[in-house]
JSON list of N, CA and C in Angstrom, two decimals:
[
{"chain": "A", "resi": 1, "resn": "PHE", "atom": "N", "xyz": [27.27, 1.38, -24.05]},
{"chain": "A", "resi": 1, "resn": "PHE", "atom": "CA", "xyz": [26.74, 2.73, -23.90]},
{"chain": "A", "resi": 1, "resn": "PHE", "atom": "C", "xyz": [25.31, 2.80, -24.40]},
{"chain": "A", "resi": 2, "resn": "LYS", "atom": "N", "xyz": [25.04, 2.05, -25.47]},
{"chain": "A", "resi": 2, "resn": "LYS", "atom": "CA", "xyz": [23.69, 2.02, -26.03]},
{"chain": "A", "resi": 2, "resn": "LYS", "atom": "C", "xyz": [22.69, 1.53, -24.99]},
{"chain": "A", "resi": 3, "resn": "GLN", "atom": "N", "xyz": [23.04, 0.46, -24.29]},
{"chain": "A", "resi": 3, "resn": "GLN", "atom": "CA", "xyz": [22.14, -0.11, -23.29]},
{"chain": "A", "resi": 3, "resn": "GLN", "atom": "C", "xyz": [21.95, 0.86, -22.13]},
{"chain": "A", "resi": 4, "resn": "LYS", "atom": "N", "xyz": [23.00, 1.54, -21.73]},
{"chain": "A", "resi": 4, "resn": "LYS", "atom": "CA", "xyz": [22.92, 2.50, -20.63]},
{"chain": "A", "resi": 4, "resn": "LYS", "atom": "C", "xyz": [21.93, 3.61, -20.95]},
{"chain": "A", "resi": 5, "resn": "THR", "atom": "N", "xyz": [21.96, 4.12, -22.17]},
{"chain": "A", "resi": 5, "resn": "THR", "atom": "CA", "xyz": [21.05, 5.21, -22.52]},
{"chain": "A", "resi": 5, "resn": "THR", "atom": "C", "xyz": [19.62, 4.71, -22.64]},
{"chain": "A", "resi": 6, "resn": "ALA", "atom": "N", "xyz": [19.44, 3.45, -23.00]},
{"chain": "A", "resi": 6, "resn": "ALA", "atom": "CA", "xyz": [18.09, 2.88, -23.04]},
{"chain": "A", "resi": 6, "resn": "ALA", "atom": "C", "xyz": [17.54, 2.80, -21.62]},
{"chain": "A", "resi": 7, "resn": "TYR", "atom": "N", "xyz": [18.34, 2.34, -20.68]},
{"chain": "A", "resi": 7, "resn": "TYR", "atom": "CA", "xyz": [17.89, 2.27, -19.28]},
{"chain": "A", "resi": 7, "resn": "TYR", "atom": "C", "xyz": [17.61, 3.65, -18.71]},
{"chain": "A", "resi": 8, "resn": "GLU", "atom": "N", "xyz": [18.36, 4.63, -19.15]},
{"chain": "A", "resi": 8, "resn": "GLU", "atom": "CA", "xyz": [18.17, 6.00, -18.67]},
{"chain": "A", "resi": 8, "resn": "GLU", "atom": "C", "xyz": [16.75, 6.49, -18.95]},
{"chain": "A", "resi": 9, "resn": "ILE", "atom": "N", "xyz": [16.20, 6.08, -20.08]},
{"chain": "A", "resi": 9, "resn": "ILE", "atom": "CA", "xyz": [14.83, 6.49, -20.41]},
{"chain": "A", "resi": 9, "resn": "ILE", "atom": "C", "xyz": [13.88, 6.02, -19.33]},
{"chain": "A", "resi": 10, "resn": "GLY", "atom": "N", "xyz": [14.03, 4.77, -18.93]},
{"chain": "A", "resi": 10, "resn": "GLY", "atom": "CA", "xyz": [13.16, 4.22, -17.89]},
{"chain": "A", "resi": 10, "resn": "GLY", "atom": "C", "xyz": [13.25, 4.99, -16.59]},
{"chain": "A", "resi": 11, "resn": "VAL", "atom": "N", "xyz": [14.44, 5.36, -16.22]},
{"chain": "A", "resi": 11, "resn": "VAL", "atom": "CA", "xyz": [14.64, 6.11, -14.98]},
{"chain": "A", "resi": 11, "resn": "VAL", "atom": "C", "xyz": [14.05, 7.51, -15.11]},
{"chain": "A", "resi": 12, "resn": "ARG", "atom": "N", "xyz": [14.18, 8.11, -16.27]},
{"chain": "A", "resi": 12, "resn": "ARG", "atom": "CA", "xyz": [13.72, 9.48, -16.47]},
{"chain": "A", "resi": 12, "resn": "ARG", "atom": "C", "xyz": [12.21, 9.61, -16.64]},
{"chain": "A", "resi": 13, "resn": "LEU", "atom": "N", "xyz": [11.51, 8.51, -16.83]},
{"chain": "A", "resi": 13, "resn": "LEU", "atom": "CA", "xyz": [10.07, 8.60, -17.03]},
{"chain": "A", "resi": 13, "resn": "LEU", "atom": "C", "xyz": [9.37, 9.28, -15.86]},
{"chain": "A", "resi": 14, "resn": "VAL", "atom": "N", "xyz": [9.96, 9.19, -14.70]},
{"chain": "A", "resi": 14, "resn": "VAL", "atom": "CA", "xyz": [9.35, 9.84, -13.54]},
{"chain": "A", "resi": 14, "resn": "VAL", "atom": "C", "xyz": [9.81, 11.29, -13.40]},
{"chain": "A", "resi": 15, "resn": "GLY", "atom": "N", "xyz": [10.61, 11.75, -14.33]},
{"chain": "A", "resi": 15, "resn": "GLY", "atom": "CA", "xyz": [11.10, 13.13, -14.31]},
{"chain": "A", "resi": 15, "resn": "GLY", "atom": "C", "xyz": [10.24, 14.05, -15.15]},
{"chain": "A", "resi": 16, "resn": "SER", "atom": "N", "xyz": [10.80, 15.17, -15.50]},
{"chain": "A", "resi": 16, "resn": "SER", "atom": "CA", "xyz": [10.08, 16.16, -16.28]},
{"chain": "A", "resi": 16, "resn": "SER", "atom": "C", "xyz": [10.03, 15.77, -17.76]},
{"chain": "A", "resi": 17, "resn": "GLU", "atom": "N", "xyz": [9.16, 16.43, -18.49]},
{"chain": "A", "resi": 17, "resn": "GLU", "atom": "CA", "xyz": [9.05, 16.17, -19.93]},
{"chain": "A", "resi": 17, "resn": "GLU", "atom": "C", "xyz": [10.37, 16.43, -20.64]},
{"chain": "A", "resi": 18, "resn": "MET", "atom": "N", "xyz": [11.07, 17.48, -20.24]},
{"chain": "A", "resi": 18, "resn": "MET", "atom": "CA", "xyz": [12.34, 17.81, -20.88]},
{"chain": "A", "resi": 18, "resn": "MET", "atom": "C", "xyz": [13.36, 16.70, -20.65]},
{"chain": "A", "resi": 19, "resn": "CYS", "atom": "N", "xyz": [13.38, 16.13, -19.44]},
{"chain": "A", "resi": 19, "resn": "CYS", "atom": "CA", "xyz": [14.30, 15.02, -19.15]},
{"chain": "A", "resi": 19, "resn": "CYS", "atom": "C", "xyz": [13.98, 13.82, -20.03]},
{"chain": "A", "resi": 20, "resn": "ILE", "atom": "N", "xyz": [12.71, 13.50, -20.18]},
{"chain": "A", "resi": 20, "resn": "ILE", "atom": "CA", "xyz": [12.30, 12.36, -21.00]},
{"chain": "A", "resi": 20, "resn": "ILE", "atom": "C", "xyz": [12.69, 12.62, -22.45]},
{"chain": "A", "resi": 21, "resn": "ARG", "atom": "N", "xyz": [12.38, 13.81, -22.94]},
{"chain": "A", "resi": 21, "resn": "ARG", "atom": "CA", "xyz": [12.69, 14.16, -24.33]},
{"chain": "A", "resi": 21, "resn": "ARG", "atom": "C", "xyz": [14.20, 14.07, -24.58]},
{"chain": "A", "resi": 22, "resn": "ASP", "atom": "N", "xyz": [14.99, 14.61, -23.67]},
{"chain": "A", "resi": 22, "resn": "ASP", "atom": "CA", "xyz": [16.45, 14.58, -23.82]},
{"chain": "A", "resi": 22, "resn": "ASP", "atom": "C", "xyz": [16.98, 13.15, -23.80]},
{"chain": "A", "resi": 23, "resn": "SER", "atom": "N", "xyz": [16.44, 12.33, -22.90]},
{"chain": "A", "resi": 23, "resn": "SER", "atom": "CA", "xyz": [16.90, 10.95, -22.79]},
{"chain": "A", "resi": 23, "resn": "SER", "atom": "C", "xyz": [16.57, 10.15, -24.05]},
{"chain": "A", "resi": 24, "resn": "ILE", "atom": "N", "xyz": [15.39, 10.36, -24.60]},
{"chain": "A", "resi": 24, "resn": "ILE", "atom": "CA", "xyz": [15.02, 9.66, -25.82]},
{"chain": "A", "resi": 24, "resn": "ILE", "atom": "C", "xyz": [15.93, 10.10, -26.97]},
{"chain": "A", "resi": 25, "resn": "GLY", "atom": "N", "xyz": [16.20, 11.38, -27.05]},
{"chain": "A", "resi": 25, "resn": "GLY", "atom": "CA", "xyz": [17.10, 11.89, -28.09]},
{"chain": "A", "resi": 25, "resn": "GLY", "atom": "C", "xyz": [18.50, 11.31, -27.98]},
{"chain": "A", "resi": 26, "resn": "ARG", "atom": "N", "xyz": [19.03, 11.27, -26.75]},
{"chain": "A", "resi": 26, "resn": "ARG", "atom": "CA", "xyz": [20.36, 10.70, -26.54]},
{"chain": "A", "resi": 26, "resn": "ARG", "atom": "C", "xyz": [20.39, 9.22, -26.88]},
{"chain": "A", "resi": 27, "resn": "ALA", "atom": "N", "xyz": [19.32, 8.52, -26.51]},
{"chain": "A", "resi": 27, "resn": "ALA", "atom": "CA", "xyz": [19.26, 7.10, -26.81]},
{"chain": "A", "resi": 27, "resn": "ALA", "atom": "C", "xyz": [19.29, 6.87, -28.33]},
{"chain": "A", "resi": 28, "resn": "LEU", "atom": "N", "xyz": [18.52, 7.65, -29.06]},
{"chain": "A", "resi": 28, "resn": "LEU", "atom": "CA", "xyz": [18.52, 7.53, -30.52]},
{"chain": "A", "resi": 28, "resn": "LEU", "atom": "C", "xyz": [19.91, 7.84, -31.09]},
{"chain": "A", "resi": 29, "resn": "ASP", "atom": "N", "xyz": [20.55, 8.88, -30.55]},
{"chain": "A", "resi": 29, "resn": "ASP", "atom": "CA", "xyz": [21.89, 9.24, -31.00]},
{"chain": "A", "resi": 29, "resn": "ASP", "atom": "C", "xyz": [22.89, 8.12, -30.73]},
{"chain": "A", "resi": 30, "resn": "ASN", "atom": "N", "xyz": [22.64, 7.31, -29.70]},
{"chain": "A", "resi": 30, "resn": "ASN", "atom": "CA", "xyz": [23.56, 6.23, -29.32]},
{"chain": "A", "resi": 30, "resn": "ASN", "atom": "C", "xyz": [23.18, 4.89, -29.93]},
{"chain": "A", "resi": 31, "resn": "GLY", "atom": "N", "xyz": [22.23, 4.91, -30.87]},
{"chain": "A", "resi": 31, "resn": "GLY", "atom": "CA", "xyz": [21.92, 3.70, -31.60]},
{"chain": "A", "resi": 31, "resn": "GLY", "atom": "C", "xyz": [20.76, 2.88, -31.07]},
{"chain": "A", "resi": 32, "resn": "VAL", "atom": "N", "xyz": [20.07, 3.35, -30.05]},
{"chain": "A", "resi": 32, "resn": "VAL", "atom": "CA", "xyz": [18.90, 2.65, -29.55]},
{"chain": "A", "resi": 32, "resn": "VAL", "atom": "C", "xyz": [17.78, 2.83, -30.58]},
{"chain": "A", "resi": 33, "resn": "THR", "atom": "N", "xyz": [17.11, 1.76, -30.93]},
{"chain": "A", "resi": 33, "resn": "THR", "atom": "CA", "xyz": [16.08, 1.83, -31.97]},
{"chain": "A", "resi": 33, "resn": "THR", "atom": "C", "xyz": [14.75, 2.31, -31.39]},
{"chain": "A", "resi": 34, "resn": "LYS", "atom": "N", "xyz": [13.87, 2.69, -32.29]},
{"chain": "A", "resi": 34, "resn": "LYS", "atom": "CA", "xyz": [12.52, 3.10, -31.92]},
{"chain": "A", "resi": 34, "resn": "LYS", "atom": "C", "xyz": [11.82, 1.97, -31.17]},
{"chain": "A", "resi": 35, "resn": "ALA", "atom": "N", "xyz": [11.97, 0.75, -31.65]},
{"chain": "A", "resi": 35, "resn": "ALA", "atom": "CA", "xyz": [11.35, -0.41, -31.00]},
{"chain": "A", "resi": 35, "resn": "ALA", "atom": "C", "xyz": [11.90, -0.63, -29.59]},
{"chain": "A", "resi": 36, "resn": "GLU", "atom": "N", "xyz": [13.20, -0.45, -29.43]},
{"chain": "A", "resi": 36, "resn": "GLU", "atom": "CA", "xyz": [13.81, -0.63, -28.10]},
{"chain": "A", "resi": 36, "resn": "GLU", "atom": "C", "xyz": [13.33, 0.44, -27.13]},
{"chain": "A", "resi": 37, "resn": "ILE", "atom": "N", "xyz": [13.20, 1.67, -27.60]},
{"chain": "A", "resi": 37, "resn": "ILE", "atom": "CA", "xyz": [12.69, 2.75, -26.76]},
{"chain": "A", "resi": 37, "resn": "ILE", "atom": "C", "xyz": [11.25, 2.46, -26.35]},
{"chain": "A", "resi": 38, "resn": "SER", "atom": "N", "xyz": [10.45, 2.01, -27.30]},
{"chain": "A", "resi": 38, "resn": "SER", "atom": "CA", "xyz": [9.06, 1.67, -26.99]},
{"chain": "A", "resi": 38, "resn": "SER", "atom": "C", "xyz": [8.98, 0.56, -25.96]},
{"chain": "A", "resi": 39, "resn": "GLU", "atom": "N", "xyz": [9.87, -0.41, -26.05]},
{"chain": "A", "resi": 39, "resn": "GLU", "atom": "CA", "xyz": [9.89, -1.52, -25.10]},
{"chain": "A", "resi": 39, "resn": "GLU", "atom": "C", "xyz": [10.26, -1.04, -23.70]},
{"chain": "A", "resi": 40, "resn": "VAL", "atom": "N", "xyz": [11.25, -0.15, -23.62]},
{"chain": "A", "resi": 40, "resn": "VAL", "atom": "CA", "xyz": [11.63, 0.40, -22.31]},
{"chain": "A", "resi": 40, "resn": "VAL", "atom": "C", "xyz": [10.46, 1.15, -21.69]},
{"chain": "A", "resi": 41, "resn": "ILE", "atom": "N", "xyz": [9.77, 1.94, -22.50]},
{"chain": "A", "resi": 41, "resn": "ILE", "atom": "CA", "xyz": [8.62, 2.69, -22.00]},
{"chain": "A", "resi": 41, "resn": "ILE", "atom": "C", "xyz": [7.54, 1.74, -21.51]},
{"chain": "A", "resi": 42, "resn": "LEU", "atom": "N", "xyz": [7.25, 0.70, -22.28]},
{"chain": "A", "resi": 42, "resn": "LEU", "atom": "CA", "xyz": [6.23, -0.27, -21.90]},
{"chain": "A", "resi": 42, "resn": "LEU", "atom": "C", "xyz": [6.57, -0.94, -20.57]},
{"chain": "A", "resi": 43, "resn": "HIS", "atom": "N", "xyz": [7.79, -1.41, -20.43]},
{"chain": "A", "resi": 43, "resn": "HIS", "atom": "CA", "xyz": [8.17, -2.10, -19.20]},
{"chain": "A", "resi": 43, "resn": "HIS", "atom": "C", "xyz": [8.18, -1.17, -18.00]},
{"chain": "A", "resi": 44, "resn": "THR", "atom": "N", "xyz": [8.64, 0.05, -18.18]},
{"chain": "A", "resi": 44, "resn": "THR", "atom": "CA", "xyz": [8.68, 1.00, -17.08]},
{"chain": "A", "resi": 44, "resn": "THR", "atom": "C", "xyz": [7.29, 1.44, -16.67]},
{"chain": "A", "resi": 45, "resn": "THR", "atom": "N", "xyz": [6.37, 1.49, -17.63]},
{"chain": "A", "resi": 45, "resn": "THR", "atom": "CA", "xyz": [4.99, 1.89, -17.34]},
{"chain": "A", "resi": 45, "resn": "THR", "atom": "C", "xyz": [4.36, 0.97, -16.30]},
{"chain": "A", "resi": 46, "resn": "MET", "atom": "N", "xyz": [4.72, -0.29, -16.33]},
{"chain": "A", "resi": 46, "resn": "MET", "atom": "CA", "xyz": [4.17, -1.24, -15.36]},
{"chain": "A", "resi": 46, "resn": "MET", "atom": "C", "xyz": [4.51, -0.86, -13.92]},
{"chain": "A", "resi": 47, "resn": "TYR", "atom": "N", "xyz": [5.62, -0.19, -13.74]},
{"chain": "A", "resi": 47, "resn": "TYR", "atom": "CA", "xyz": [6.05, 0.22, -12.40]},
{"chain": "A", "resi": 47, "resn": "TYR", "atom": "C", "xyz": [5.68, 1.66, -12.09]},
{"chain": "A", "resi": 48, "resn": "ALA", "atom": "N", "xyz": [5.77, 2.52, -13.09]},
{"chain": "A", "resi": 48, "resn": "ALA", "atom": "CA", "xyz": [5.54, 3.95, -12.86]},
{"chain": "A", "resi": 48, "resn": "ALA", "atom": "C", "xyz": [4.08, 4.35, -12.97]},
{"chain": "A", "resi": 49, "resn": "GLY", "atom": "N", "xyz": [3.26, 3.53, -13.64]},
{"chain": "A", "resi": 49, "resn": "GLY", "atom": "CA", "xyz": [1.84, 3.83, -13.78]},
{"chain": "A", "resi": 49, "resn": "GLY", "atom": "C", "xyz": [1.49, 4.27, -15.19]},
{"chain": "A", "resi": 50, "resn": "TRP", "atom": "N", "xyz": [0.22, 4.06, -15.54]},
{"chain": "A", "resi": 50, "resn": "TRP", "atom": "CA", "xyz": [-0.26, 4.38, -16.88]},
{"chain": "A", "resi": 50, "resn": "TRP", "atom": "C", "xyz": [-0.17, 5.85, -17.24]},
{"chain": "A", "resi": 51, "resn": "PRO", "atom": "N", "xyz": [-0.49, 6.79, -16.34]},
{"chain": "A", "resi": 51, "resn": "PRO", "atom": "CA", "xyz": [-0.36, 8.20, -16.73]},
{"chain": "A", "resi": 51, "resn": "PRO", "atom": "C", "xyz": [1.07, 8.57, -17.13]},
{"chain": "A", "resi": 52, "resn": "VAL", "atom": "N", "xyz": [2.03, 8.06, -16.40]},
{"chain": "A", "resi": 52, "resn": "VAL", "atom": "CA", "xyz": [3.44, 8.33, -16.71]},
{"chain": "A", "resi": 52, "resn": "VAL", "atom": "C", "xyz": [3.79, 7.72, -18.06]},
{"chain": "A", "resi": 53, "resn": "GLY", "atom": "N", "xyz": [3.35, 6.48, -18.28]},
{"chain": "A", "resi": 53, "resn": "GLY", "atom": "CA", "xyz": [3.62, 5.81, -19.54]},
{"chain": "A", "resi": 53, "resn": "GLY", "atom": "C", "xyz": [2.98, 6.50, -20.72]},
{"chain": "A", "resi": 54, "resn": "ALA", "atom": "N", "xyz": [1.74, 6.92, -20.56]},
{"chain": "A", "resi": 54, "resn": "ALA", "atom": "CA", "xyz": [1.04, 7.61, -21.65]},
{"chain": "A", "resi": 54, "resn": "ALA", "atom": "C", "xyz": [1.75, 8.91, -22.01]},
{"chain": "A", "resi": 55, "resn": "ASN", "atom": "N", "xyz": [2.22, 9.61, -21.01]},
{"chain": "A", "resi": 55, "resn": "ASN", "atom": "CA", "xyz": [2.97, 10.85, -21.25]},
{"chain": "A", "resi": 55, "resn": "ASN", "atom": "C", "xyz": [4.27, 10.55, -22.00]},
{"chain": "A", "resi": 56, "resn": "ALA", "atom": "N", "xyz": [4.96, 9.49, -21.60]},
{"chain": "A", "resi": 56, "resn": "ALA", "atom": "CA", "xyz": [6.21, 9.12, -22.26]},
{"chain": "A", "resi": 56, "resn": "ALA", "atom": "C", "xyz": [5.97, 8.71, -23.70]},
{"chain": "A", "resi": 57, "resn": "VAL", "atom": "N", "xyz": [4.89, 8.00, -23.97]},
{"chain": "A", "resi": 57, "resn": "VAL", "atom": "CA", "xyz": [4.56, 7.60, -25.34]},
{"chain": "A", "resi": 57, "resn": "VAL", "atom": "C", "xyz": [4.31, 8.84, -26.20]},
{"chain": "A", "resi": 58, "resn": "ARG", "atom": "N", "xyz": [3.58, 9.80, -25.66]},
{"chain": "A", "resi": 58, "resn": "ARG", "atom": "CA", "xyz": [3.31, 11.04, -26.39]},
{"chain": "A", "resi": 58, "resn": "ARG", "atom": "C", "xyz": [4.62, 11.77, -26.73]},
{"chain": "A", "resi": 59, "resn": "ILE", "atom": "N", "xyz": [5.50, 11.86, -25.74]},
{"chain": "A", "resi": 59, "resn": "ILE", "atom": "CA", "xyz": [6.77, 12.55, -25.96]},
{"chain": "A", "resi": 59, "resn": "ILE", "atom": "C", "xyz": [7.62, 11.79, -26.97]},
{"chain": "A", "resi": 60, "resn": "ALA", "atom": "N", "xyz": [7.66, 10.47, -26.85]},
{"chain": "A", "resi": 60, "resn": "ALA", "atom": "CA", "xyz": [8.44, 9.66, -27.79]},
{"chain": "A", "resi": 60, "resn": "ALA", "atom": "C", "xyz": [7.94, 9.85, -29.21]},
{"chain": "A", "resi": 61, "resn": "LYS", "atom": "N", "xyz": [6.62, 9.86, -29.40]},
{"chain": "A", "resi": 61, "resn": "LYS", "atom": "CA", "xyz": [6.06, 10.07, -30.73]},
{"chain": "A", "resi": 61, "resn": "LYS", "atom": "C", "xyz": [6.50, 11.42, -31.29]},
{"chain": "A", "resi": 62, "resn": "GLU", "atom": "N", "xyz": [6.50, 12.44, -30.45]},
{"chain": "A", "resi": 62, "resn": "GLU", "atom": "CA", "xyz": [6.93, 13.77, -30.89]},
{"chain": "A", "resi": 62, "resn": "GLU", "atom": "C", "xyz": [8.38, 13.75, -31.33]},
{"chain": "A", "resi": 63, "resn": "VAL", "atom": "N", "xyz": [9.24, 13.10, -30.54]},
{"chain": "A", "resi": 63, "resn": "VAL", "atom": "CA", "xyz": [10.66, 13.03, -30.87]},
{"chain": "A", "resi": 63, "resn": "VAL", "atom": "C", "xyz": [10.86, 12.24, -32.17]},
{"chain": "A", "resi": 64, "resn": "PHE", "atom": "N", "xyz": [10.15, 11.12, -32.30]},
{"chain": "A", "resi": 64, "resn": "PHE", "atom": "CA", "xyz": [10.27, 10.31, -33.52]},
{"chain": "A", "resi": 64, "resn": "PHE", "atom": "C", "xyz": [9.85, 11.13, -34.74]},
{"chain": "A", "resi": 65, "resn": "GLU", "atom": "N", "xyz": [8.76, 11.87, -34.62]},
{"chain": "A", "resi": 65, "resn": "GLU", "atom": "CA", "xyz": [8.27, 12.69, -35.73]},
{"chain": "A", "resi": 65, "resn": "GLU", "atom": "C", "xyz": [9.27, 13.79, -36.09]},
{"chain": "A", "resi": 66, "resn": "GLU", "atom": "N", "xyz": [9.84, 14.43, -35.05]},
{"chain": "A", "resi": 66, "resn": "GLU", "atom": "CA", "xyz": [10.83, 15.47, -35.29]},
{"chain": "A", "resi": 66, "resn": "GLU", "atom": "C", "xyz": [12.04, 14.95, -36.05]},
{"chain": "A", "resi": 67, "resn": "ARG", "atom": "N", "xyz": [12.38, 13.69, -35.79]},
{"chain": "A", "resi": 67, "resn": "ARG", "atom": "CA", "xyz": [13.56, 13.08, -36.43]},
{"chain": "A", "resi": 67, "resn": "ARG", "atom": "C", "xyz": [13.20, 12.29, -37.69]},
{"chain": "A", "resi": 68, "resn": "GLY", "atom": "N", "xyz": [11.93, 12.26, -38.04]},
{"chain": "A", "resi": 68, "resn": "GLY", "atom": "CA", "xyz": [11.51, 11.55, -39.23]},
{"chain": "A", "resi": 68, "resn": "GLY", "atom": "C", "xyz": [11.62, 10.03, -39.12]},
{"chain": "A", "resi": 69, "resn": "ILE", "atom": "N", "xyz": [11.40, 9.54, -37.92]},
{"chain": "A", "resi": 69, "resn": "ILE", "atom": "CA", "xyz": [11.50, 8.08, -37.69]},
{"chain": "A", "resi": 69, "resn": "ILE", "atom": "C", "xyz": [10.11, 7.49, -37.72]}
]
């Protein structure tokens, strides 16, 4: 289940900010680490494009800060 939620982040990067934020939160709840989330974002950015990746990094940072990670 942990791996599934990590992959979900990659798929959701092309979605809305709320989808990305929710996916990152669910991934953290399911045990996906900050480093693993960052890796998924990095790899997906190569396919989705830099603007999408930069947006995902910004959202991930916000979620990490909200959770004190």
